[in-house]
Amino acid sequence: MQANMQFDFVVVGGGTAGCCLASRLHSLLPQSSIALLERGPDENENPLVTNPLAAAQLPDTHLVVNYKTSPQSQLNNRQVTNYAGRLLSGSSAANYGAWFRAPSTDYDHWAERVGNPRWAYNELLPFFRHTESHYDPNGDAEQHGFQGPIHTTSGRAYPLREPVHEAFLQAGFRDIPDLNAGEAVGVAPWKENWKNGSRQHSGKVFDLSGVKTFIGAAVARVIVNDDKVAMGVELIDGRQIHANHQVIISCGAHKTPQLLMLSGIGPKEELEKHGIRQTVESPAVGKNHFDHLALHQAWKLKHPERGLALGSPAFNDPAYMLGYPVEWIATDAVSSHVIEQALIEDAGTQSDADPSSHPNLLPSCAHLALLIAYAPLNLSPDYDVPLDGSHVSSGALLYKPTSRGRITISSADPNAEPVVDPHYYSTLADKQMLRAGVRKIGRIMETAAAQGMIEEETTPKGMPRLTSAASDEDIDARIRGYSEVWHHSAGTAAMGKNIEDSVVDAELNVHGLKNLRVVDASVFPEPISATPQATVYAIAELAAVLISRSVGQS
């Protein structure tokens, strides 16, 4: 790389959003020059990246960074792992490939909150469709795309497919044929973005041939002039890359707020602490952090010799190795009365709260995700269960947390990792919702269908088994000691109407500056009831259109 270079657009972060955005910008503005800067390596063909069952090994490599949290007071002061990909394609090269949209009401509320209808479900729908090649050629063409770069899949028919489905139905869930069609609560087929057992990550499926991609390019700061215009970026080695039109930050929910603060964009007291000259007072930078906290439990099978789970020699159909060993996901709602009372208590007094307007009280809100995996997956490191085909596992995932954390910086050194303090499980509302999810897992496992396959729960040492009638105390003890997150950090450069409580506007422009945008999961204003990958791609697709229009060349 030359000492100083110039491009029309500079995209910082070659991750899930960054690769998609750079590719789509080039297709919309083919005469423009685009630089894509990625700190990590290009490992598009690495078997650990391409193989679905190798995903669990990636955290032990240099391709994934662990932004370990500060001690979490509500989780026995544990430091919880927060993984993110550090390679071209970002976390899309390191995740488990889940492919889900949130209910339509989530996006509609998003649009209402930020004051712009383009973020409503029906307005985002063309961008969801543009990304995907839906696995079912007879699928609903109003909801799905069939010519996008990302191929989806569903329905591998594992041995426990029908008993697990029946257990959900016996526990009271209704069938939803397609969870990616705007519906909220019920049991639906699991969907992924693997193609013939190979990962569909952003740096591989999006055409970057018209983009100048720089690997190993770590950015120290955004260069902002006295008129508060983003002019380019400076790398940690001092070289500069200038932007004729715009700089777009796509570094993810951990690194995006760090880069903003290193560039003087953030809360004054935080910047002064580290001797950083402030460019723009932006108090919301790094705030509003949220993630999907979950409790996973292991369940011993009655007949492991039948080859029902991963690790058994008889679990040997090649199709079983083509994706994550899950077939069904259920979304569930918690009693609105229970949540409303918890929100009131969390707010202090009823006069201090307006629970009726809280998104968790929307009529079709899905607060939880519940699933059963044909392997003991996502268990805490000291929850020792053999991977020998003798166990399956369940997960109760908190989709709609009300706890909010913060990302800050430890120094002005761009090589230092950010400080992550998510405040997990710190509200009564979160406790009530996740307790309900754990009890619902107990209810599922107590059905006749589940009892035909499950012998008993295998608990962590010294812990009682959790049933549908488990006490708050027993559930909380398990969550405090053994919960994990699904590494879906978001919200730390949130979208909103003003600079006091948000970082970007509804067109993804950073408040208070010109020619600087953020395009990644950090712009989520609030949690959504879905894994974030499909939504991040939709944001990047929409961002490319917004940016191209802003320079008058679309």
XYZ file of C-alpha atoms in Angstrom:
554
model
C 0.000 0.000 0.000
C 1.258 3.468 -0.844
C 1.898 5.969 1.934
C -1.211 8.001 1.060
C -4.036 6.971 -1.241
C -7.353 8.400 -2.362
C -10.694 6.753 -3.141
C -14.253 7.948 -3.574
C -15.467 5.757 -0.699
C -13.579 4.187 2.180
C -15.301 1.303 3.973
C -13.658 0.493 7.310
C -14.260 -3.131 8.257
C -14.535 -5.997 5.790
C -17.057 -7.962 7.815
C -20.637 -9.097 7.280
C -21.915 -5.635 6.400
C -18.725 -4.172 4.969
C -18.217 -6.746 2.196
C -21.878 -6.571 1.176
C -21.877 -2.775 1.212
C -18.657 -2.399 -0.790
C -19.841 -4.893 -3.405
C -23.277 -3.323 -3.783
C -21.806 0.204 -3.924
C -19.611 -0.860 -6.812
C -22.586 -2.309 -8.692
C -24.541 0.933 -8.189
C -21.593 3.259 -8.816
C -19.314 1.321 -11.179
C -17.189 4.377 -12.007
C -16.422 5.113 -8.360
C -13.321 3.890 -6.560
C -13.976 1.981 -3.340
C -11.474 0.917 -0.686
C -12.379 -1.871 1.757
C -10.110 -2.040 4.800
C -9.995 -5.239 6.856
C -7.754 -5.685 9.880
C -7.737 -9.486 9.727
C -6.614 -11.982 7.058
C -8.438 -13.403 4.040
C -9.339 -16.996 4.982
C -12.253 -17.541 2.608
C -11.211 -21.107 1.767
C -9.935 -22.156 5.193
C -11.671 -25.476 6.084
C -12.414 -24.162 9.573
C -14.379 -21.365 7.910
C -16.117 -23.323 5.174
C -17.110 -26.426 7.185
C -20.272 -25.974 9.304
C -19.218 -28.420 12.016
C -15.828 -26.720 12.361
C -17.434 -23.471 13.550
C -17.061 -24.536 17.189
C -13.273 -24.714 16.720
C -12.885 -21.168 15.384
C -12.799 -19.431 18.798
C -9.508 -21.214 19.472
C -7.884 -19.598 16.442
C -6.571 -16.158 15.481
C -9.634 -15.712 13.237
C -11.927 -14.926 16.159
C -11.399 -12.350 18.887
C -12.883 -12.714 22.360
C -14.022 -9.359 23.735
C -14.313 -10.845 27.196
C -16.630 -8.763 29.347
C -15.837 -7.092 32.609
C -17.077 -9.139 35.623
C -20.880 -9.354 35.454
C -22.420 -8.792 38.887
C -25.630 -10.677 38.068
C -23.730 -13.688 36.685
C -21.520 -14.572 39.670
C -19.005 -11.936 38.529
C -18.113 -14.087 35.544
C -16.328 -12.592 32.557
C -18.510 -13.745 29.685
C -17.042 -14.546 26.278
C -18.044 -12.181 23.452
C -16.804 -13.616 20.160
C -16.537 -11.823 16.829
C -14.799 -12.706 13.592
C -11.544 -10.910 12.804
C -11.033 -11.809 9.156
C -12.439 -10.866 5.791
C -16.192 -11.601 6.040
C -16.152 -10.902 9.788
C -18.593 -12.856 11.914
C -20.352 -14.220 8.823
C -17.223 -16.409 8.496
C -17.399 -17.590 12.105
C -21.071 -17.915 13.089
C -23.381 -20.942 13.000
C -25.255 -19.759 9.927
C -28.715 -19.177 11.419
C -30.873 -17.253 8.928
C -33.876 -15.533 10.460
C -35.786 -12.279 10.229
C -37.602 -10.743 13.161
C -41.394 -10.384 13.250
C -42.677 -7.526 11.117
C -43.704 -5.579 14.228
C -40.060 -5.331 15.335
C -39.098 -3.440 12.197
C -42.289 -1.386 12.227
C -41.477 -0.243 15.752
C -37.898 0.467 14.670
C -39.262 2.771 11.945
C -41.558 4.502 14.422
C -38.767 4.997 16.919
C -36.353 6.574 14.432
C -39.080 8.552 12.672
C -38.589 7.123 9.206
C -40.823 4.555 7.455
C -37.969 3.088 5.391
C -37.076 0.845 8.362
C -40.542 -0.747 8.509
C -40.806 -4.386 7.486
C -42.497 -3.858 4.141
C -39.912 -1.226 3.194
C -37.011 -3.500 4.180
C -38.528 -6.507 2.439
C -36.958 -5.779 -0.997
C -33.526 -5.733 0.646
C -34.150 -9.008 2.485
C -35.175 -10.521 -0.856
C -32.215 -9.046 -2.724
C -29.741 -10.882 -0.492
C -31.136 -14.400 -0.583
C -31.675 -17.373 -2.836
C -34.472 -19.110 -0.981
C -34.098 -22.878 -0.735
C -37.697 -23.645 -1.752
C -38.404 -22.739 -5.402
C -42.107 -22.821 -4.571
C -41.713 -20.416 -1.667
C -43.646 -17.169 -1.317
C -42.163 -14.769 -3.868
C -43.576 -11.788 -1.969
C -41.453 -12.736 1.047
C -38.387 -14.360 -0.485
C -35.735 -13.755 -3.112
C -34.468 -16.484 -5.420
C -31.530 -14.831 -7.187
C -29.475 -13.388 -4.332
C -25.898 -14.349 -3.502
C -26.736 -16.118 -0.229
C -28.305 -19.559 -0.544
C -30.429 -20.752 2.348
C -31.321 -24.274 3.404
C -33.682 -26.122 5.731
C -34.944 -29.609 6.540
C -32.213 -32.250 6.753
C -34.534 -34.805 8.464
C -32.551 -36.033 11.470
C -33.716 -39.165 13.347
C -35.461 -37.126 16.083
C -37.205 -34.738 13.674
C -40.774 -35.869 14.333
C -40.529 -36.496 18.121
C -38.972 -33.065 18.679
C -41.602 -31.363 16.526
C -44.360 -33.216 18.337
C -42.918 -32.181 21.719
C -43.206 -28.522 20.739
C -46.781 -29.040 19.575
C -47.730 -30.904 22.751
C -46.263 -28.022 24.768
C -48.751 -25.678 23.104
C -46.865 -24.147 20.181
C -48.590 -23.598 16.860
C -46.921 -24.434 13.579
C -45.485 -21.571 11.542
C -44.426 -22.768 8.092
C -42.018 -19.866 7.613
C -40.543 -17.785 10.433
C -39.055 -15.429 7.820
C -42.405 -14.119 6.632
C -43.165 -11.565 9.348
C -44.904 -13.854 11.881
C -44.000 -13.929 15.540
C -44.873 -16.804 17.869
C -44.830 -20.534 17.150
C -42.585 -23.418 16.095
C -40.970 -23.327 12.664
C -38.284 -25.103 10.653
C -34.705 -24.040 11.383
C -33.099 -22.125 8.497
C -29.427 -21.596 7.686
C -27.259 -20.057 4.995
C -25.070 -23.085 4.257
C -24.964 -24.288 0.634
C -24.194 -27.969 0.117
C -22.447 -27.960 3.465
C -20.309 -24.902 2.729
C -20.468 -21.530 4.449
C -21.953 -18.590 2.555
C -19.921 -15.757 4.080
C -19.959 -12.199 2.834
C -16.403 -11.962 1.480
C -16.992 -15.080 -0.600
C -20.499 -14.611 -1.989
C -20.398 -10.878 -2.712
C -18.345 -9.842 -5.739
C -15.412 -7.715 -4.577
C -13.569 -7.719 -7.911
C -14.381 -4.045 -8.464
C -13.308 -3.085 -4.936
C -9.745 -2.452 -3.726
C -9.518 -4.679 -0.667
C -6.724 -4.125 1.829
C -6.021 -7.024 4.207
C -4.200 -6.425 7.497
C -5.223 -2.760 7.381
C -5.884 -1.645 10.967
C -7.398 1.832 11.248
C -6.371 4.134 14.096
C -8.833 6.973 13.554
C -11.153 8.753 11.164
C -9.653 12.025 9.913
C -12.099 14.879 10.556
C -11.383 18.486 9.531
C -12.330 21.657 11.397
C -15.641 21.809 9.547
C -16.542 18.395 10.992
C -16.244 16.639 7.637
C -14.797 13.118 7.497
C -11.876 13.273 5.074
C -10.526 9.731 5.314
C -8.770 7.443 7.774
C -5.344 7.005 9.297
C -3.914 3.513 9.746
C -2.017 2.509 12.861
C 1.262 2.743 10.909
C 0.556 6.393 10.068
C -0.454 5.982 6.427
C -3.607 7.759 5.316
C -6.406 6.883 2.923
C -8.538 9.813 1.843
C -12.196 9.721 0.777
C -13.584 12.023 -1.894
C -17.162 11.304 -0.886
C -17.701 9.322 2.309
C -16.169 7.170 5.018
C -18.335 4.273 6.179
C -17.555 2.456 9.445
C -18.552 -1.222 9.488
C -16.433 -2.581 12.328
C -19.187 -4.217 14.380
C -20.789 -3.442 17.720
C -17.536 -3.724 19.700
C -15.065 -1.928 17.441
C -17.267 0.711 15.787
C -17.820 2.711 19.011
C -14.131 2.308 19.856
C -13.086 3.770 16.496
C -15.547 6.627 16.887
C -14.119 7.485 20.294
C -10.517 7.201 19.071
C -11.559 9.725 16.392
C -12.833 12.192 19.003
C -16.495 11.321 18.534
C -18.087 10.386 21.825
C -18.814 11.449 25.411
C -16.499 14.202 26.585
C -15.662 12.650 29.951
C -14.610 9.372 28.325
C -12.394 11.085 25.757
C -10.769 13.407 28.288
C -9.919 10.434 30.471
C -7.648 9.160 27.715
C -6.310 12.467 26.389
C -8.295 12.358 23.136
C -9.258 15.708 21.624
C -13.006 15.820 21.141
C -14.352 16.436 17.649
C -18.060 15.994 18.353
C -19.891 15.591 21.652
C -21.828 12.390 21.024
C -22.876 11.033 24.432
C -24.611 7.907 23.093
C -21.487 6.381 21.511
C -20.873 2.989 23.108
C -24.088 3.005 25.112
C -27.207 0.855 24.535
C -25.245 -2.410 24.208
C -27.389 -5.552 24.198
C -26.977 -9.213 23.334
C -28.949 -12.469 23.431
C -28.324 -14.196 26.762
C -29.227 -17.888 26.856
C -29.300 -20.909 29.131
C -28.433 -24.262 27.576
C -29.166 -27.583 29.245
C -28.025 -31.136 28.446
C -30.470 -34.044 28.265
C -29.503 -37.713 28.360
C -31.068 -39.889 25.648
C -32.833 -43.156 26.438
C -31.479 -44.932 23.363
C -28.164 -43.368 22.276
C -27.240 -46.606 20.491
C -29.773 -45.696 17.788
C -27.553 -42.893 16.455
C -29.747 -39.990 17.484
C -27.120 -37.341 18.219
C -23.752 -36.030 17.077
C -20.866 -38.102 18.360
C -22.523 -41.496 17.919
C -20.899 -43.740 15.276
C -24.414 -44.465 14.025
C -25.164 -40.770 13.485
C -23.473 -41.092 10.120
C -25.725 -39.893 7.312
C -23.556 -37.433 5.301
C -26.504 -35.014 5.241
C -26.202 -34.615 9.020
C -22.813 -32.946 8.539
C -24.078 -30.208 6.235
C -25.123 -27.711 8.897
C -25.952 -27.046 12.516
C -27.675 -30.110 14.104
C -31.011 -28.365 14.742
C -34.343 -28.728 12.918
C -36.869 -26.622 14.813
C -36.932 -23.259 16.527
C -39.830 -21.948 18.594
C -40.478 -18.327 19.439
C -42.528 -17.553 22.509
C -44.176 -14.652 24.290
C -44.267 -14.032 28.038
C -47.378 -12.740 29.768
C -47.735 -9.015 29.089
C -48.955 -8.512 32.670
C -45.786 -10.096 34.070
C -43.575 -7.989 31.822
C -45.488 -4.784 32.500
C -45.171 -5.219 36.251
C -41.456 -5.920 35.888
C -40.952 -2.855 33.692
C -42.715 -0.713 36.288
C -40.502 -2.067 39.051
C -37.374 -1.608 36.940
C -38.363 2.013 36.309
C -38.741 2.689 40.033
C -42.381 3.721 40.352
C -45.381 3.583 38.080
C -45.317 7.351 37.651
C -41.756 7.119 36.301
C -42.636 4.556 33.638
C -44.771 4.373 30.573
C -44.892 0.614 30.097
C -47.719 0.771 27.583
C -45.292 2.145 24.979
C -42.506 -0.361 25.615
C -41.719 -2.549 22.559
C -41.790 -5.671 24.753
C -45.525 -5.108 25.181
C -46.372 -5.051 21.486
C -49.186 -7.546 20.777
C -47.097 -9.885 18.609
C -43.773 -9.547 20.424
C -41.623 -12.703 20.619
C -39.540 -12.476 23.793
C -37.835 -15.870 23.618
C -36.381 -18.435 21.263
C -36.377 -22.112 22.241
C -34.627 -24.957 20.465
C -33.302 -28.502 20.796
C -29.940 -29.431 19.265
C -28.823 -32.976 18.522
C -25.585 -32.499 20.462
C -24.548 -30.928 23.804
C -23.850 -27.504 22.283
C -23.169 -24.029 23.708
C -22.668 -25.323 27.246
C -20.453 -23.416 29.670
C -16.836 -24.604 29.808
C -17.285 -26.198 33.258
C -20.564 -27.916 32.299
C -18.932 -31.197 31.287
C -21.057 -33.384 29.001
C -19.494 -35.884 26.564
C -19.879 -35.467 22.817
C -20.496 -39.172 22.282
C -24.063 -39.315 21.006
C -25.560 -39.795 24.461
C -27.002 -36.283 24.848
C -29.019 -33.601 23.137
C -29.262 -30.049 24.443
C -31.858 -27.335 24.735
C -31.528 -23.587 24.594
C -33.705 -20.835 26.037
C -32.628 -17.563 24.446
C -33.668 -14.088 25.614
C -34.547 -12.257 22.403
C -35.809 -9.029 23.979
C -33.519 -8.029 26.849
C -34.119 -4.734 28.617
C -30.667 -4.716 30.240
C -28.336 -2.259 28.570
C -24.564 -2.161 28.764
C -21.754 -0.065 27.431
C -18.593 -0.219 25.329
C -15.783 2.093 26.416
C -12.063 2.344 25.709
C -9.179 1.452 27.995
C -6.704 3.856 26.375
C -6.030 5.924 23.254
C -4.112 2.971 21.792
C -6.000 1.598 18.756
C -4.369 -1.803 19.357
C -6.035 -2.118 22.765
C -9.331 -3.976 22.851
C -12.473 -2.111 23.969
C -13.916 -2.516 27.450
C -17.186 -4.457 27.291
C -19.654 -4.169 30.192
C -23.042 -5.508 29.025
C -24.861 -5.518 32.424
C -26.363 -8.910 31.598
C -29.454 -10.018 33.509
C -29.606 -6.751 35.445
C -33.355 -6.044 35.143
C -36.350 -7.792 36.639
C -37.922 -7.893 33.177
C -35.000 -9.940 31.860
C -35.210 -12.291 34.821
C -38.933 -12.834 34.338
C -38.582 -13.497 30.630
C -35.652 -15.901 30.800
C -37.148 -17.733 33.791
C -40.277 -18.244 31.690
C -38.136 -19.594 28.866
C -36.390 -22.107 31.111
C -39.740 -23.273 32.495
C -41.087 -23.641 28.961
C -38.103 -25.842 28.075
C -39.055 -27.931 31.104
C -42.618 -28.151 29.810
C -41.412 -29.280 26.381
C -39.226 -31.969 27.934
C -42.120 -33.181 30.096
C -44.398 -33.901 27.118
C -45.112 -37.492 26.153
C -43.204 -37.002 22.903
C -40.055 -35.835 24.704
C -40.326 -38.438 27.449
C -40.152 -41.112 24.762
C -36.626 -39.990 23.873
C -35.212 -38.317 27.016
C -34.109 -40.125 30.172
C -33.312 -37.074 32.305
C -31.495 -33.750 32.452
C -27.767 -33.969 33.058
C -27.047 -31.026 35.305
C -23.865 -29.196 36.217
C -22.296 -30.626 39.346
C -24.295 -29.792 42.473
C -27.181 -28.184 40.593
C -30.806 -29.397 40.887
C -32.707 -30.383 37.755
C -34.891 -27.657 36.286
C -38.524 -28.476 35.512
C -41.557 -26.505 34.417
C -42.192 -25.867 38.133
C -38.635 -24.847 39.032
C -38.323 -21.999 41.533
C -37.012 -18.558 40.619
C -34.081 -19.216 42.955
C -33.042 -22.456 41.241
C -33.366 -20.976 37.761
C -31.464 -17.833 38.714
C -28.679 -19.890 40.287
C -28.264 -21.847 37.056
C -28.337 -18.704 34.918
C -25.855 -16.908 37.161
C -23.407 -19.781 36.888
C -23.924 -21.246 33.429
C -25.616 -18.864 30.994
C -23.796 -17.799 27.840
C -24.526 -15.363 25.019
C -25.063 -16.049 21.346
C -22.529 -13.350 20.392
C -25.133 -11.027 18.891
C -23.827 -7.735 20.295
C -25.593 -4.704 18.833
C -26.883 -1.208 19.558
C -23.679 0.668 20.453
C -23.995 3.300 17.699
C -27.770 3.305 17.763
C -30.022 4.910 15.194
C -32.317 7.667 16.378
C -33.657 11.164 15.944
C -31.127 13.230 17.898
C -27.544 13.242 19.100
C -28.481 13.161 22.793
C -29.637 9.525 22.737
C -28.425 8.101 19.413
C -25.340 8.074 17.190
C -26.673 7.919 13.627
C -29.783 9.221 11.921
C -32.255 7.212 9.846
C -29.944 7.453 6.820
C -27.021 6.072 8.851
C -25.192 9.439 8.984
C -23.254 10.070 12.191
C -24.935 12.950 14.022
C -22.889 16.145 14.009
C -20.597 15.252 11.091
C -20.659 15.164 7.323
C -19.599 12.308 5.062
C -19.414 9.737 7.870
C -21.807 6.798 8.240
C -22.072 3.605 10.256
C -23.351 0.409 8.633
C -23.358 -2.638 10.916
C -25.247 -4.146 13.878
C -24.221 -1.285 16.144
C -26.990 0.871 14.574
C -29.803 -1.377 15.862
C -31.853 0.928 18.108
C -33.250 -1.984 20.136
C -33.122 -5.796 20.198
C -34.900 -7.786 17.524
C -36.472 -11.226 17.893
C -34.088 -12.956 15.520
C -30.474 -13.816 14.985
C -29.027 -10.618 13.471
C -27.287 -11.843 10.312
C -30.130 -11.454 7.787
C -30.998 -8.013 9.163
C -27.380 -6.827 8.981
C -27.302 -7.769 5.309
C -30.574 -5.892 4.700
C -29.078 -2.814 6.386
C -26.009 -3.012 4.152
C -28.157 -3.456 1.025
C -30.259 -0.420 1.939
C -27.158 1.593 2.889
C -25.672 1.085 -0.574
C -28.817 2.596 -2.111
C -28.866 5.511 0.350
C -25.190 6.289 -0.240
C -25.446 6.082 -4.017
C -28.427 8.420 -3.982
C -26.623 10.865 -1.708
C -23.920 11.442 -4.298
C -26.507 11.837 -7.056
C -25.424 8.935 -9.221
C -27.887 6.113 -8.564
